[in-house]
Amino acid sequence: MNELVASLPQAEPALLAWWAAPSVKRKPLLVMIEDDVAIAEMYRLQLRADGYDVEMAADGKRGLALLRRRPADLVLLDIRLPELHGFQVLEQIRADATLGGIPVVVLSNFGDPGLIAQGRRLGARAYLIKSDTTPAQLSAVVRRMLGAEPAD
């Protein structure tokens, strides 16, 4: 292999460096749509420490706009949101050809069985109650959902 590279006298140094460098693993992107800044920050700190890239949006409309600009590997979605209710966001994600396959985890303080069932019907992969879910537990759920360890 090195002989092949050496035989390319006009190869750019940047190309040679790229050719020789080990592949870089991309951090999984999580989009958290949450209007409570303190809660969002608490979870974000843990998820970033565990190797995830986390983008945040404080309302449903901004969350959808963010996802359309930068499709995520997984969405963490609150239900009671300004601008667009979480279930409306979930419906729009599922209806979108580009976003429809992204796993969504509902993260809400509302544990009503009817809401949980509705979230599942709309395509949420999991429904977690914030007051029962530590940042480390959320990170473990994300890791299981994505099926792989994040990048370092």
XYZ file of C-alpha atoms in Angstrom:
152
model
C 0.000 0.000 0.000
C 2.790 2.426 0.921
C 4.486 1.665 -2.406
C 1.301 2.641 -4.206
C 1.083 5.919 -2.314
C 4.787 6.609 -2.870
C 4.352 6.038 -6.594
C 1.903 8.947 -6.817
C 4.271 11.926 -7.034
C 1.530 14.450 -7.747
C -0.680 13.387 -4.843
C -1.595 16.244 -2.554
C -0.228 16.003 1.019
C -3.774 16.318 2.409
C -4.906 13.375 0.283
C -1.963 11.296 1.457
C -2.755 12.141 5.082
C -6.389 11.195 4.555
C -5.409 7.918 2.882
C -3.101 6.954 5.763
C -5.327 8.139 8.609
C -7.620 5.709 10.421
C -11.299 6.338 9.837
C -12.921 8.736 12.288
C -16.115 7.565 13.925
C -18.879 10.178 13.945
C -20.650 10.882 17.224
C -24.342 9.922 17.098
C -26.534 13.014 16.876
C -29.399 13.357 19.334
C -32.003 16.098 19.022
C -33.697 16.977 22.299
C -36.950 18.924 21.985
C -37.586 20.204 25.508
C -38.870 23.554 26.774
C -37.514 23.256 30.336
C -33.947 24.530 29.991
C -32.756 23.123 33.341
C -34.057 19.624 32.552
C -32.638 19.744 29.019
C -29.233 20.846 30.284
C -29.155 18.138 32.981
C -29.725 15.392 30.405
C -27.509 17.041 27.771
C -24.489 17.124 30.092
C -24.712 13.369 30.715
C -25.320 12.511 27.070
C -22.370 14.626 25.894
C -20.142 13.092 28.573
C -21.183 9.684 27.232
C -20.076 10.568 23.699
C -23.194 11.898 21.985
C -23.578 15.106 20.003
C -26.714 16.802 21.384
C -28.658 19.588 19.663
C -31.538 21.214 21.524
C -34.750 22.981 20.572
C -37.103 24.670 23.049
C -40.356 24.199 21.118
C -41.948 21.871 18.598
C -41.597 24.112 15.548
C -37.910 24.742 16.183
C -37.385 21.050 16.825
C -38.862 20.077 13.465
C -36.862 22.790 11.703
C -33.671 21.511 13.351
C -34.446 17.931 12.314
C -35.080 18.976 8.732
C -31.727 20.785 8.629
C -29.828 18.064 10.423
C -31.601 14.683 10.687
C -30.735 13.009 13.970
C -29.895 9.453 14.918
C -32.468 9.685 17.732
C -34.987 12.252 19.020
C -35.784 12.917 22.678
C -39.206 14.551 22.726
C -41.207 16.253 25.462
C -44.999 16.253 25.101
C -46.125 19.589 26.529
C -44.308 22.053 24.295
C -44.968 25.605 23.120
C -45.776 26.245 19.450
C -46.425 22.609 18.524
C -47.471 19.794 20.900
C -45.064 16.869 21.169
C -47.533 14.419 19.635
C -47.965 16.761 16.658
C -44.187 16.796 16.283
C -44.140 12.992 16.441
C -46.869 12.743 13.789
C -44.928 15.070 11.482
C -41.704 13.121 12.001
C -43.451 9.849 11.114
C -45.118 11.400 8.040
C -41.831 12.779 6.657
C -40.031 10.522 4.163
C -36.597 11.641 5.384
C -37.293 11.693 9.130
C -39.832 8.873 9.455
C -37.345 6.190 10.438
C -35.658 8.138 13.231
C -36.290 6.520 16.624
C -38.179 8.823 19.006
C -38.134 8.547 22.792
C -40.838 10.511 24.578
C -39.503 12.067 27.780
C -42.359 13.608 29.749
C -43.544 14.328 33.276
C -46.999 13.060 32.325
C -47.357 9.350 33.029
C -51.041 8.977 32.254
C -51.601 5.522 30.683
C -53.672 7.119 27.906
C -50.802 9.450 26.954
C -48.314 6.591 27.033
C -50.567 4.508 24.765
C -51.032 7.457 22.410
C -47.281 7.994 22.188
C -46.761 4.324 21.328
C -49.549 4.399 18.723
C -47.900 7.409 17.081
C -44.591 5.572 16.816
C -42.549 6.440 19.916
C -40.070 3.653 20.655
C -40.149 4.396 24.385
C -42.020 6.644 26.804
C -40.011 7.694 29.857
C -41.171 9.687 32.875
C -38.663 12.467 33.638
C -39.060 12.257 37.413
C -38.256 8.514 37.251
C -35.376 8.776 34.751
C -31.889 9.828 35.795
C -29.487 11.191 33.190
C -27.482 7.940 33.375
C -30.648 5.889 32.815
C -31.579 8.009 29.805
C -28.094 7.543 28.375
C -28.435 3.758 28.813
C -31.776 3.801 26.959
C -30.224 5.831 24.130
C -27.297 3.405 23.911
C -29.691 0.417 23.675
C -31.860 2.163 21.067
C -28.902 3.006 18.855
C -27.364 -0.424 19.322
C -23.788 0.785 19.549
C -21.333 2.616 21.714
C -20.901 6.307 20.846
C -17.651 7.718 19.494
C -15.004 8.871 21.957
